[in-house]
Amino acid sequence: MQKLPSWRTEPEIQALYNLLQVLNSYRNYSEPLQLLLARVMRFERFGRRRVMVKKGQRGNSFYFIYMGTVAVTEDEDGSSAFLDPHPTLLHKGDCFGELGLMSPSVRRATVVCMEETEFLVVDREDFFANKLDQEFQKDAQHRFEFFRKMDLFESWSDEKLWKLVTLGKVEKFSYGQLVLKDFIESPSIMFVCKGSCEVLRLIDLGTSPFYYKWIWQHLELIDDTSLKTHLNEPSPVERFKEFQIKSYPVQDFSTLKLKHLQKAWEQQGSSFSRRIKTSGNTLPKTLGPKIKSRHPHSLECPMINTEYGELPEEAAVGAYIKIHTVEEGETVGLHQILLPENQRDMRPLVLVSLGAEVIRIRREKFWELIDSEVKEKLYRFQIKYPSDEDMCQKFLQENSWNIFRKDLMRLLLKPRQRPSFIPIRPKKKGIYNPKSLVLDLCSLDKETKPCYPIFMAPQKYLPPLRIVQAITAPRYKIQELLPQYKNAGVLV
Ligand SMILES: Nc1ncnc2c1ncn2[C@@H]1O[C@@H]2COP(=O)(O)O[C@H]2[C@H]1O
């Protein structure tokens, strides 16, 4: 790569072409164009604070970022990038410098290295000889057509729309890739031009009164004598019954039917005399026994203090909760743009790609461009996201369903499946076991704990928090709820 382009042999050009497949913006070009570029690109490396492109100056080169990060700024020396908490950053695989090469040939912005950065440089003559200008015109036309279809800009002239087109580029994100850590704080808005994205909220479950109550309700099933102090509610047995019946979305009414029949028989003077125990402190018999805790004694584990009382330290976990999906043609970050700052919901929200192409535009640039008609339409975009407490309740409800579904799948399908092939991998230090993403309330007081991954969120949002995807609690064996499946996989 560091060899002068004119010295490269054919096999070296092919090797460079292969090497550059990791760069998104390069890979997007046709294969012949990629090969042509591999012949002419120069390799360059610069240190932090080096200004690559200066706003207002004439441009001579176009750049692919091979490694490192640069910032795009409005000032001439790029110093604002080091003061701005949210600079516009370009990373490995991105490219820049095309606008200054095309008319009106001056640089529209300054680009400065944020760290030591490696570039592949295409000079002006090669840029035009390889018709890269036409590629960028095609991209711009694509953005123009996307905005033209949007109801939001229906009243705009083509000329005005082109101004918007020049404010951002299309960025591609693969499935599951993080688009923005927090789009509430982001200085940009986004237009999803292809695919979709998910809005997630990271919730510290330990701050929710509902979660606190839920945890203790379940822990009482492990030992219902030691926890009476935690809730001033009906007896634990009562709660146990209520919970166990509710915790599976299946209810067994057979005992009620029997009771009804028994009454009918008594009225008919039948000699039937068996009594079915349905009331009192026991569960309906047909529901069977719960899975017994292996620790019938009081729960001994480290506790932490929360607003509502003590919570086992292990149960102080967080979860990412999906609150919205942004579809193709929709926007991100405009949902409260018209609200006064003191009325805005400032809770951090994460944006994750489900396979998406987005156009990112700085808020202030967008604001300068929009007129009263667009502002009026923006009122329609206002979305109120649910409260953390509501999200927590939803998470726990879905959790019960998910655990139930897994139990059911295990019961109905597992014995029929062939054992899956699990390659033996050498154990690596520091790579967490994905199973640890499930908090198991039955093993809270076990000596050996699974090593949970730690969420390294900036302290201003949350303390380091173990993230879970699900919580398993003491529960009935599903066979007891579905007696026709006495043995897993076999319907009797
Ligand atoms: N908002 C933006 N987002 C990403 N890249 C940009 C943005 N504005 C300008 N650029 C790039 O920064 C470059 C500065 O030099 P050019 O004007 O030649 O080309 C410009 C674009 O490639």
mmCIF file of C-alpha atoms in Angstrom, residues 1 3 6 65 109-110 119 134 137 145 157 257 259 272 305 359 361 364 385 408 448 467:
data_model
loop_
_atom_site.group_PDB
_atom_site.id
_atom_site.type_symbol
_atom_site.label_atom_id
_atom_site.label_comp_id
_atom_site.label_asym_id
_atom_site.label_seq_id
_atom_site.Cartn_x
_atom_site.Cartn_y
_atom_site.Cartn_z
ATOM 1 C CA MET A 1 0.000 0.000 0.000
ATOM 2 C CA LYS A 3 4.509 1.689 -2.620
ATOM 3 C CA SER A 6 3.364 3.641 -10.600
ATOM 4 C CA ILE A 65 -10.030 6.860 5.475
ATOM 5 C CA ALA A 109 -15.629 22.556 5.233
ATOM 6 C CA THR A 110 -12.427 21.891 7.127
ATOM 7 C CA PHE A 119 -5.612 7.752 4.117
ATOM 8 C CA GLN A 134 -20.293 10.986 -11.900
ATOM 9 C CA GLN A 137 -23.583 13.027 -8.830
ATOM 10 C CA GLU A 145 -35.199 11.777 -5.132
ATOM 11 C CA SER A 157 -38.542 24.117 -5.062
ATOM 12 C CA LYS A 257 -65.337 -27.302 36.630
ATOM 13 C CA LYS A 259 -66.359 -27.981 41.861
ATOM 14 C CA PHE A 272 -70.377 -38.798 44.885
ATOM 15 C CA ASN A 305 -30.277 0.101 49.204
ATOM 16 C CA ILE A 359 -28.714 10.706 5.867
ATOM 17 C CA ILE A 361 -27.758 16.501 8.795
ATOM 18 C CA GLU A 364 -28.635 24.029 13.002
ATOM 19 C CA TYR A 385 -42.173 8.030 24.429
ATOM 20 C CA LEU A 408 -42.898 -24.604 25.949
ATOM 21 C CA THR A 448 -20.204 -18.940 42.085
ATOM 22 C CA ILE A 467 -27.319 -5.715 31.368
#
